[in-house]
Amino acid sequence: MSLVILLGIVSSAFQTWTLITNHCALKKFDTPPTQVNLPSVTIVLAVYNEAPHLSRCLAGLLDQDYPNYKIVICNDGSQDGTADILMAFSADPRVEILQKDHQGKKAALTSAIEHSDSAWIVATDADCTPVSNSWLRSIMRGHESSDIVLGYGPYERGNQLVHLTQHFETWLIAQQYLSAAKRRRPYMAVGRNLAFRREVFWTLGGYESHKHLSSGDDDLLIASAIGRYRITTQIDPLSWTVSAPTASWQAYWKQKQRHLTTSSRYRRRTQLWLMVIYLTHAFSYVIPVSLLMWGVYMPLVLILLRWTVLIAILRRSPLFRWKKDDWWLVPVVDTLVLCFHSLHGARLILPKK
């Protein structure tokens, strides 16, 4: 039992250390000065049955205060009203629309990039909206010292528990990958807010090596660029895009399944590091709760410590936005995220029938 208690203490200490160091790394970010000579930019979107979100997205993109940009949208064989919405925006000279049969997001993005002649590509999704008309200008700050810029794309807070859980998990993951990039150990990105030099995309071979996977237009592109190109971050609140959360737990589950298909292609060192993070997260809960069966209550302090540290960091984090009255939900959503990660981990490990 002593070894079990020790494992619980070590796991809790590791989790606390990780949360604090990631937070401190992001607090040290300095916003680069605004560049006078901003590069030409093409915003690329791959859209498939995005009628509910598309008008809001395009309105935000066309409202950008940026001197030289255009938008290339590839309609990937949509069957809803997407084509009609695109037609309504096609009169704007900054908008170019491509119509393709449905071949998947990567093929659609590749077509959009092929039709770009700009120095930089900025990728986003049709269910995203820039937080301000300075989004493009903000994400391109410091471009002269970078080849790839990792942006931040939180989900709207929403009012349902599934929305709050998704909002919290997005923050938790961002703390990990943005702080890792700050330490020059990048391993992933989010395709809803990602900028890169066009020549870098083609030099890396685009999405060719993983075009058969439904996801990875962001993570696997970063994986192929590690050690070869300068990868920086931008977390200025003006540089964010905000996405609509999933409508149900089932949709959230499917989204997580799709995202996890690329994790097995991360570098081995990254996989081991993430495994340690997820296991210690689980142990910091499971061990104290399990010890209750033997009448040992003291380890419950470890759970209270995690919640206290989490709430303290969330209140100060530049990446998190919650209502003042919702802080009591942090233990709930943290537990739900752990359950989701555990179920997905089991699904990846257990043999498929």
Short mmCIF file of N, CA, C and O in Angstrom, two decimals, residues 3-72:
data_model
loop_
_atom_site.label_atom_id
_atom_site.label_comp_id
_atom_site.label_asym_id
_atom_site.label_seq_id
_atom_site.Cartn_x
_atom_site.Cartn_y
_atom_site.Cartn_z
N LEU A 3 3.63 1.69 -1.56
CA LEU A 3 4.05 1.97 -2.93
C LEU A 3 2.91 2.62 -3.73
O LEU A 3 3.15 3.50 -4.57
N VAL A 4 1.69 2.19 -3.47
CA VAL A 4 0.53 2.77 -4.16
C VAL A 4 0.37 4.23 -3.77
O VAL A 4 0.14 5.10 -4.62
N ILE A 5 0.50 4.51 -2.48
CA ILE A 5 0.39 5.89 -2.01
C ILE A 5 1.51 6.74 -2.61
O ILE A 5 1.28 7.88 -3.05
N LEU A 6 2.73 6.16 -2.65
CA LEU A 6 3.86 6.89 -3.24
C LEU A 6 3.60 7.20 -4.71
O LEU A 6 3.88 8.31 -5.18
N LEU A 7 3.04 6.22 -5.45
CA LEU A 7 2.73 6.45 -6.87
C LEU A 7 1.70 7.56 -7.01
O LEU A 7 1.80 8.40 -7.93
N GLY A 8 0.72 7.59 -6.13
CA GLY A 8 -0.28 8.65 -6.18
C GLY A 8 0.33 10.02 -5.91
O GLY A 8 -0.01 11.00 -6.58
N ILE A 9 1.24 10.08 -4.94
CA ILE A 9 1.89 11.35 -4.62
C ILE A 9 2.76 11.83 -5.78
O ILE A 9 2.74 13.01 -6.15
N VAL A 10 3.54 10.90 -6.36
CA VAL A 10 4.41 11.25 -7.48
C VAL A 10 3.58 11.72 -8.67
O VAL A 10 3.92 12.71 -9.34
N SER A 11 2.48 11.02 -8.95
CA SER A 11 1.62 11.40 -10.08
C SER A 11 1.03 12.78 -9.87
O SER A 11 1.01 13.62 -10.78
N SER A 12 0.54 13.03 -8.67
CA SER A 12 -0.05 14.34 -8.37
C SER A 12 1.01 15.45 -8.45
O SER A 12 0.74 16.53 -8.99
N ALA A 13 2.21 15.16 -7.93
CA ALA A 13 3.29 16.16 -7.99
C ALA A 13 3.69 16.45 -9.43
O ALA A 13 3.91 17.61 -9.80
N PHE A 14 3.75 15.40 -10.25
CA PHE A 14 4.10 15.59 -11.67
C PHE A 14 3.04 16.42 -12.38
O PHE A 14 3.37 17.33 -13.17
N GLN A 15 1.77 16.11 -12.14
CA GLN A 15 0.69 16.86 -12.76
C GLN A 15 0.72 18.33 -12.34
O GLN A 15 0.56 19.23 -13.18
N THR A 16 0.96 18.57 -11.06
CA THR A 16 1.02 19.95 -10.56
C THR A 16 2.19 20.69 -11.20
O THR A 16 2.04 21.84 -11.64
N TRP A 17 3.33 20.04 -11.26
CA TRP A 17 4.52 20.65 -11.88
C TRP A 17 4.26 20.96 -13.36
O TRP A 17 4.63 22.03 -13.84
N THR A 18 3.62 20.03 -14.07
CA THR A 18 3.34 20.23 -15.50
C THR A 18 2.40 21.41 -15.72
O THR A 18 2.63 22.26 -16.60
N LEU A 19 1.34 21.48 -14.93
CA LEU A 19 0.39 22.58 -15.07
C LEU A 19 1.05 23.93 -14.82
O LEU A 19 0.85 24.89 -15.58
N ILE A 20 1.87 24.00 -13.78
CA ILE A 20 2.50 25.27 -13.42
C ILE A 20 3.55 25.68 -14.44
O ILE A 20 3.60 26.84 -14.88
N THR A 21 4.40 24.74 -14.86
CA THR A 21 5.47 25.08 -15.81
C THR A 21 4.90 25.44 -17.18
O THR A 21 5.41 26.34 -17.85
N ASN A 22 3.85 24.75 -17.62
CA ASN A 22 3.22 25.10 -18.89
C ASN A 22 2.62 26.50 -18.82
O ASN A 22 2.75 27.30 -19.77
N HIS A 23 1.97 26.80 -17.72
CA HIS A 23 1.39 28.13 -17.54
C HIS A 23 2.47 29.21 -17.55
O HIS A 23 2.32 30.25 -18.21
N CYS A 24 3.56 28.96 -16.85
CA CYS A 24 4.65 29.95 -16.78
C CYS A 24 5.29 30.15 -18.16
O CYS A 24 5.66 31.27 -18.52
N ALA A 25 5.41 29.07 -18.93
CA ALA A 25 6.00 29.19 -20.27
C ALA A 25 5.15 30.07 -21.16
O ALA A 25 5.66 30.89 -21.93
N LEU A 26 3.84 29.96 -21.05
CA LEU A 26 2.96 30.77 -21.89
C LEU A 26 2.86 32.21 -21.40
O LEU A 26 2.66 33.12 -22.19
N LYS A 27 3.01 32.42 -20.12
CA LYS A 27 2.99 33.79 -19.60
C LYS A 27 4.19 34.59 -20.09
O LYS A 27 4.15 35.81 -20.11
N LYS A 28 5.25 33.89 -20.48
CA LYS A 28 6.47 34.57 -20.91
C LYS A 28 6.41 35.00 -22.38
O LYS A 28 7.33 35.61 -22.87
N PHE A 29 5.32 34.62 -23.06
CA PHE A 29 5.21 35.01 -24.46
C PHE A 29 5.16 36.53 -24.60
O PHE A 29 4.42 37.21 -23.89
N ASP A 30 5.93 37.05 -25.50
CA ASP A 30 5.90 38.47 -25.82
C ASP A 30 5.25 38.65 -27.18
O ASP A 30 5.54 37.91 -28.13
N THR A 31 4.35 39.61 -27.29
CA THR A 31 3.74 39.89 -28.58
C THR A 31 4.73 40.65 -29.46
O THR A 31 5.18 41.73 -29.10
N PRO A 32 5.13 40.07 -30.60
CA PRO A 32 6.08 40.75 -31.47
C PRO A 32 5.53 42.09 -31.95
O PRO A 32 4.31 42.27 -32.04
N PRO A 33 6.38 43.03 -32.26
CA PRO A 33 5.90 44.31 -32.78
C PRO A 33 5.22 44.14 -34.13
O PRO A 33 5.53 43.22 -34.88
N THR A 34 4.28 45.00 -34.40
CA THR A 34 3.58 44.94 -35.68
C THR A 34 4.54 45.21 -36.82
O THR A 34 5.29 46.18 -36.81
N GLN A 35 4.52 44.32 -37.82
CA GLN A 35 5.41 44.47 -38.97
C GLN A 35 4.84 45.51 -39.95
O GLN A 35 3.63 45.55 -40.18
N VAL A 36 5.72 46.31 -40.49
CA VAL A 36 5.29 47.30 -41.48
C VAL A 36 5.07 46.63 -42.83
O VAL A 36 4.07 46.85 -43.51
N ASN A 37 6.01 45.77 -43.24
CA ASN A 37 5.93 45.09 -44.52
C ASN A 37 5.29 43.72 -44.35
O ASN A 37 5.98 42.70 -44.24
N LEU A 38 3.99 43.69 -44.31
CA LEU A 38 3.28 42.43 -44.13
C LEU A 38 3.26 41.65 -45.45
O LEU A 38 3.09 42.23 -46.52
N PRO A 39 3.44 40.32 -45.39
CA PRO A 39 3.48 39.52 -46.62
C PRO A 39 2.09 39.30 -47.20
O PRO A 39 1.08 39.47 -46.52
N SER A 40 2.06 38.91 -48.46
CA SER A 40 0.79 38.52 -49.06
C SER A 40 0.34 37.20 -48.44
O SER A 40 1.14 36.33 -48.11
N VAL A 41 -0.98 37.07 -48.26
CA VAL A 41 -1.54 35.92 -47.56
C VAL A 41 -2.74 35.38 -48.32
O VAL A 41 -3.55 36.16 -48.85
N THR A 42 -2.84 34.06 -48.37
CA THR A 42 -4.05 33.41 -48.86
C THR A 42 -4.65 32.60 -47.73
O THR A 42 -3.98 31.75 -47.14
N ILE A 43 -5.90 32.88 -47.41
CA ILE A 43 -6.63 32.08 -46.43
C ILE A 43 -7.28 30.92 -47.18
O ILE A 43 -7.97 31.14 -48.17
N VAL A 44 -7.05 29.70 -46.72
CA VAL A 44 -7.61 28.53 -47.41
C VAL A 44 -8.62 27.83 -46.51
O VAL A 44 -8.42 27.68 -45.31
N LEU A 45 -9.71 27.40 -47.13
CA LEU A 45 -10.75 26.65 -46.44
C LEU A 45 -11.18 25.46 -47.29
O LEU A 45 -11.33 25.60 -48.52
N ALA A 46 -11.34 24.33 -46.65
CA ALA A 46 -11.98 23.18 -47.27
C ALA A 46 -13.35 23.04 -46.62
O ALA A 46 -13.45 22.91 -45.40
N VAL A 47 -14.41 23.10 -47.41
CA VAL A 47 -15.75 23.10 -46.83
C VAL A 47 -16.54 21.90 -47.35
O VAL A 47 -16.50 21.57 -48.54
N TYR A 48 -17.24 21.26 -46.43
CA TYR A 48 -18.09 20.12 -46.78
C TYR A 48 -19.33 20.17 -45.88
O TYR A 48 -19.24 19.99 -44.67
N ASN A 49 -20.46 20.49 -46.49
CA ASN A 49 -21.73 20.59 -45.76
C ASN A 49 -21.61 21.51 -44.54
O ASN A 49 -21.93 21.14 -43.41
N GLU A 50 -21.14 22.72 -44.79
CA GLU A 50 -20.90 23.70 -43.71
C GLU A 50 -21.89 24.86 -43.74
O GLU A 50 -21.61 25.93 -43.24
N ALA A 51 -23.05 24.65 -44.32
CA ALA A 51 -24.03 25.73 -44.46
C ALA A 51 -24.38 26.43 -43.15
O ALA A 51 -24.53 27.66 -43.13
N PRO A 52 -24.50 25.73 -42.02
CA PRO A 52 -24.90 26.42 -40.79
C PRO A 52 -23.89 27.46 -40.29
O PRO A 52 -24.26 28.39 -39.58
N HIS A 53 -22.61 27.28 -40.65
CA HIS A 53 -21.57 28.15 -40.09
C HIS A 53 -20.91 29.06 -41.13
O HIS A 53 -20.25 30.03 -40.76
N LEU A 54 -21.07 28.75 -42.40
CA LEU A 54 -20.22 29.35 -43.43
C LEU A 54 -20.39 30.86 -43.56
O LEU A 54 -19.39 31.59 -43.71
N SER A 55 -21.59 31.37 -43.53
CA SER A 55 -21.81 32.81 -43.70
C SER A 55 -21.09 33.61 -42.63
O SER A 55 -20.43 34.63 -42.91
N ARG A 56 -21.21 33.16 -41.39
CA ARG A 56 -20.54 33.86 -40.29
C ARG A 56 -19.03 33.82 -40.44
O ARG A 56 -18.34 34.81 -40.22
N CYS A 57 -18.52 32.67 -40.85
CA CYS A 57 -17.07 32.53 -41.05
C CYS A 57 -16.57 33.48 -42.12
O CYS A 57 -15.61 34.23 -41.91
N LEU A 58 -17.20 33.46 -43.29
CA LEU A 58 -16.73 34.29 -44.42
C LEU A 58 -16.88 35.77 -44.13
O LEU A 58 -16.04 36.58 -44.53
N ALA A 59 -17.94 36.14 -43.42
CA ALA A 59 -18.11 37.55 -43.05
C ALA A 59 -16.94 38.01 -42.18
O ALA A 59 -16.41 39.11 -42.35
N GLY A 60 -16.50 37.16 -41.24
CA GLY A 60 -15.37 37.50 -40.39
C GLY A 60 -14.06 37.56 -41.16
O GLY A 60 -13.21 38.42 -40.91
N LEU A 61 -13.88 36.65 -42.12
CA LEU A 61 -12.65 36.65 -42.91
C LEU A 61 -12.56 37.86 -43.83
O LEU A 61 -11.48 38.44 -44.02
N LEU A 62 -13.68 38.26 -44.39
CA LEU A 62 -13.68 39.41 -45.30
C LEU A 62 -13.60 40.75 -44.57
O LEU A 62 -13.37 41.78 -45.20
N ASP A 63 -13.76 40.71 -43.28
CA ASP A 63 -13.71 41.94 -42.48
C ASP A 63 -12.29 42.23 -41.96
O ASP A 63 -12.10 43.18 -41.20
N GLN A 64 -11.30 41.47 -42.40
CA GLN A 64 -9.95 41.63 -41.86
C GLN A 64 -9.28 42.92 -42.31
O GLN A 64 -9.37 43.32 -43.48
N ASP A 65 -8.61 43.54 -41.36
CA ASP A 65 -7.83 44.75 -41.63
C ASP A 65 -6.42 44.32 -42.03
O ASP A 65 -5.50 44.30 -41.21
N TYR A 66 -6.28 43.96 -43.30
CA TYR A 66 -5.00 43.45 -43.80
C TYR A 66 -4.84 43.93 -45.24
O TYR A 66 -5.79 43.87 -46.03
N PRO A 67 -3.65 44.37 -45.62
CA PRO A 67 -3.50 45.05 -46.90
C PRO A 67 -3.52 44.15 -48.13
O PRO A 67 -3.89 44.60 -49.21
N ASN A 68 -3.11 42.89 -48.00
CA ASN A 68 -2.93 42.08 -49.21
C ASN A 68 -3.27 40.62 -48.92
O ASN A 68 -2.41 39.83 -48.55
N TYR A 69 -4.54 40.29 -49.07
CA TYR A 69 -4.93 38.90 -48.84
C TYR A 69 -6.11 38.52 -49.72
O TYR A 69 -6.84 39.37 -50.21
N LYS A 70 -6.23 37.22 -49.93
CA LYS A 70 -7.39 36.70 -50.63
C LYS A 70 -7.83 35.40 -49.93
O LYS A 70 -7.12 34.87 -49.07
N ILE A 71 -8.99 34.90 -50.32
CA ILE A 71 -9.56 33.71 -49.71
C ILE A 71 -9.86 32.70 -50.81
O ILE A 71 -10.57 33.03 -51.77
N VAL A 72 -9.30 31.51 -50.69
CA VAL A 72 -9.58 30.44 -51.65
C VAL A 72 -10.34 29.36 -50.91
O VAL A 72 -9.86 28.80 -49.92
#
